[in-house]
Amino acid sequence: MNMPTENKPESLAEKRILLLIGGGIAAYKSLELIRRLKERGASVTPVLTAAGEEFVTPLSVSALAEQKVYRSLFDYDDEVEMGHIQLSRKADLLVVAPATADLMAKAAAGIASDLATTLLLATDKPALLAPAMNVRMWEHVATQRNYNRLLQDGIKFVGPAEGEMACGEYGPGRMAEVEEICLAIGDHFSASPRINKRVIVTSGPTRESIDPVRYISNRSSGAQGTAIAQALISRGVEVVFVSGPSAIPPPVGVHYIPVETAREMDAAVNQALPADAAVFAAAVADWRARSTGAQKLKKATQKIPQLDLIENPDILAGVAKRQKHRPKLVVGFAAETEDIEIHAQQKLKQKACDWIVANDVSVNSGIVGGKDNAVTLVRSDGLERWPSMSKLEVGNRLADRILAVLNE
Ligand code: C5P
């Protein structure tokens, strides 16, 4: 029997992986990936794109996979033996490594122009993509748009990593290491089974336009909100993740709703109701400009402009005070620089929420933009001071507390 031990990698016994190999220099790593997956007990059915074939040979792919390699949508023998629809369905997971910019663009647009893209469109199984491309291609607005589109479609990603590239440039775009891809595949299969709970998490800053190029925002990185969403997902919760602009990618498996302004966040949160709980970790801009001109404010021709600000909707208070569809548990955050707990108690009452997670965001606390957080959980019946811990641990602890209440 294949028993996992401390030194042995996690078992993927009986897992069927359909591996789509795209055309990039990182394709050579897919050979190693096949070996590692097979070592863990998975069966790997390889599919090689025409571009992939420029980098690795069908013979080496098929020899390592110990299976035939599928290459063409219109191969008569393949279609008779197993049609492409069947091929796309008989796997437990589709893995695309390397996922080139071209493959990502086609998958995002739903284009089925060859066997690999047709399989991605025809499948009813989850897909995990390991992007690999030049840094400029990865950072290109079109690729980022496709990446976000695919995330919203529920596609999972591993990488890309940052580092030196085959083309000599440096930055994000390198394919994740084989071991990391194996771990992501293992995580996919070991994720907790879904429990029937739905939680909305807001995260990141909001951006409020002043004119077409300028905006008001804040220093929130989105790290704490992302960690909470991650912790909830790993506990099998359905998470609606409504986030302002953040450099941190949303956790795999959330239903991601990207927003920019407080009003967009407000609309997205209210549309996502009903939910069992809502966690408001976003640093929402309190004010926005009353009017935003269609043209950029000119420095030379105008006096220093006076910003006329108006208040943004308080999303947390709005949800906590709802008559209909108020979640069982509404959790707010209070970022303060002084008298943290007193302010948090006041906020709890003013906003009618159940808990406030209060933290010190004074400059010397190092919390904003940092990895750690020291929070106090304030409830109407008392408070708990948590020691300083990583934002991930805060997320885990909070997720456990939330589930304890939802399971009462
Ligand atoms: O009032 P203050 O901004 O300090 O409150 C912080 C809490 O309220 C956070 O949970 C934040 O996400 C939420 N909030 C909100 N909408 C606003 C302002 C804050 O949801 N407009």
PDB file of C-alpha atoms in Angstrom, residues 297-307:
ATOM      1  CA  LEU A 297      -6.493  68.894 -13.784  1.00  0.00           C
ATOM      2  CA  LYS A 298      -3.899  71.211 -15.311  1.00  0.00           C
ATOM      3  CA  LYS A 299      -1.095  72.457 -13.096  1.00  0.00           C
ATOM      4  CA  ALA A 300      -0.161  75.505 -15.138  1.00  0.00           C
ATOM      5  CA  THR A 301      -3.573  77.015 -15.779  1.00  0.00           C
ATOM      6  CA  GLN A 302      -5.226  76.484 -12.425  1.00  0.00           C
ATOM      7  CA  LYS A 303      -4.779  77.627  -8.874  1.00  0.00           C
ATOM      8  CA  ILE A 304      -3.932  74.819  -6.472  1.00  0.00           C
ATOM      9  CA  PRO A 305      -7.174  72.838  -6.591  1.00  0.00           C
ATOM     10  CA  GLN A 306      -9.187  72.389  -3.424  1.00  0.00           C
ATOM     11  CA  LEU A 307     -10.498  68.863  -3.177  1.00  0.00           C
TER      12      LEU A 307
END
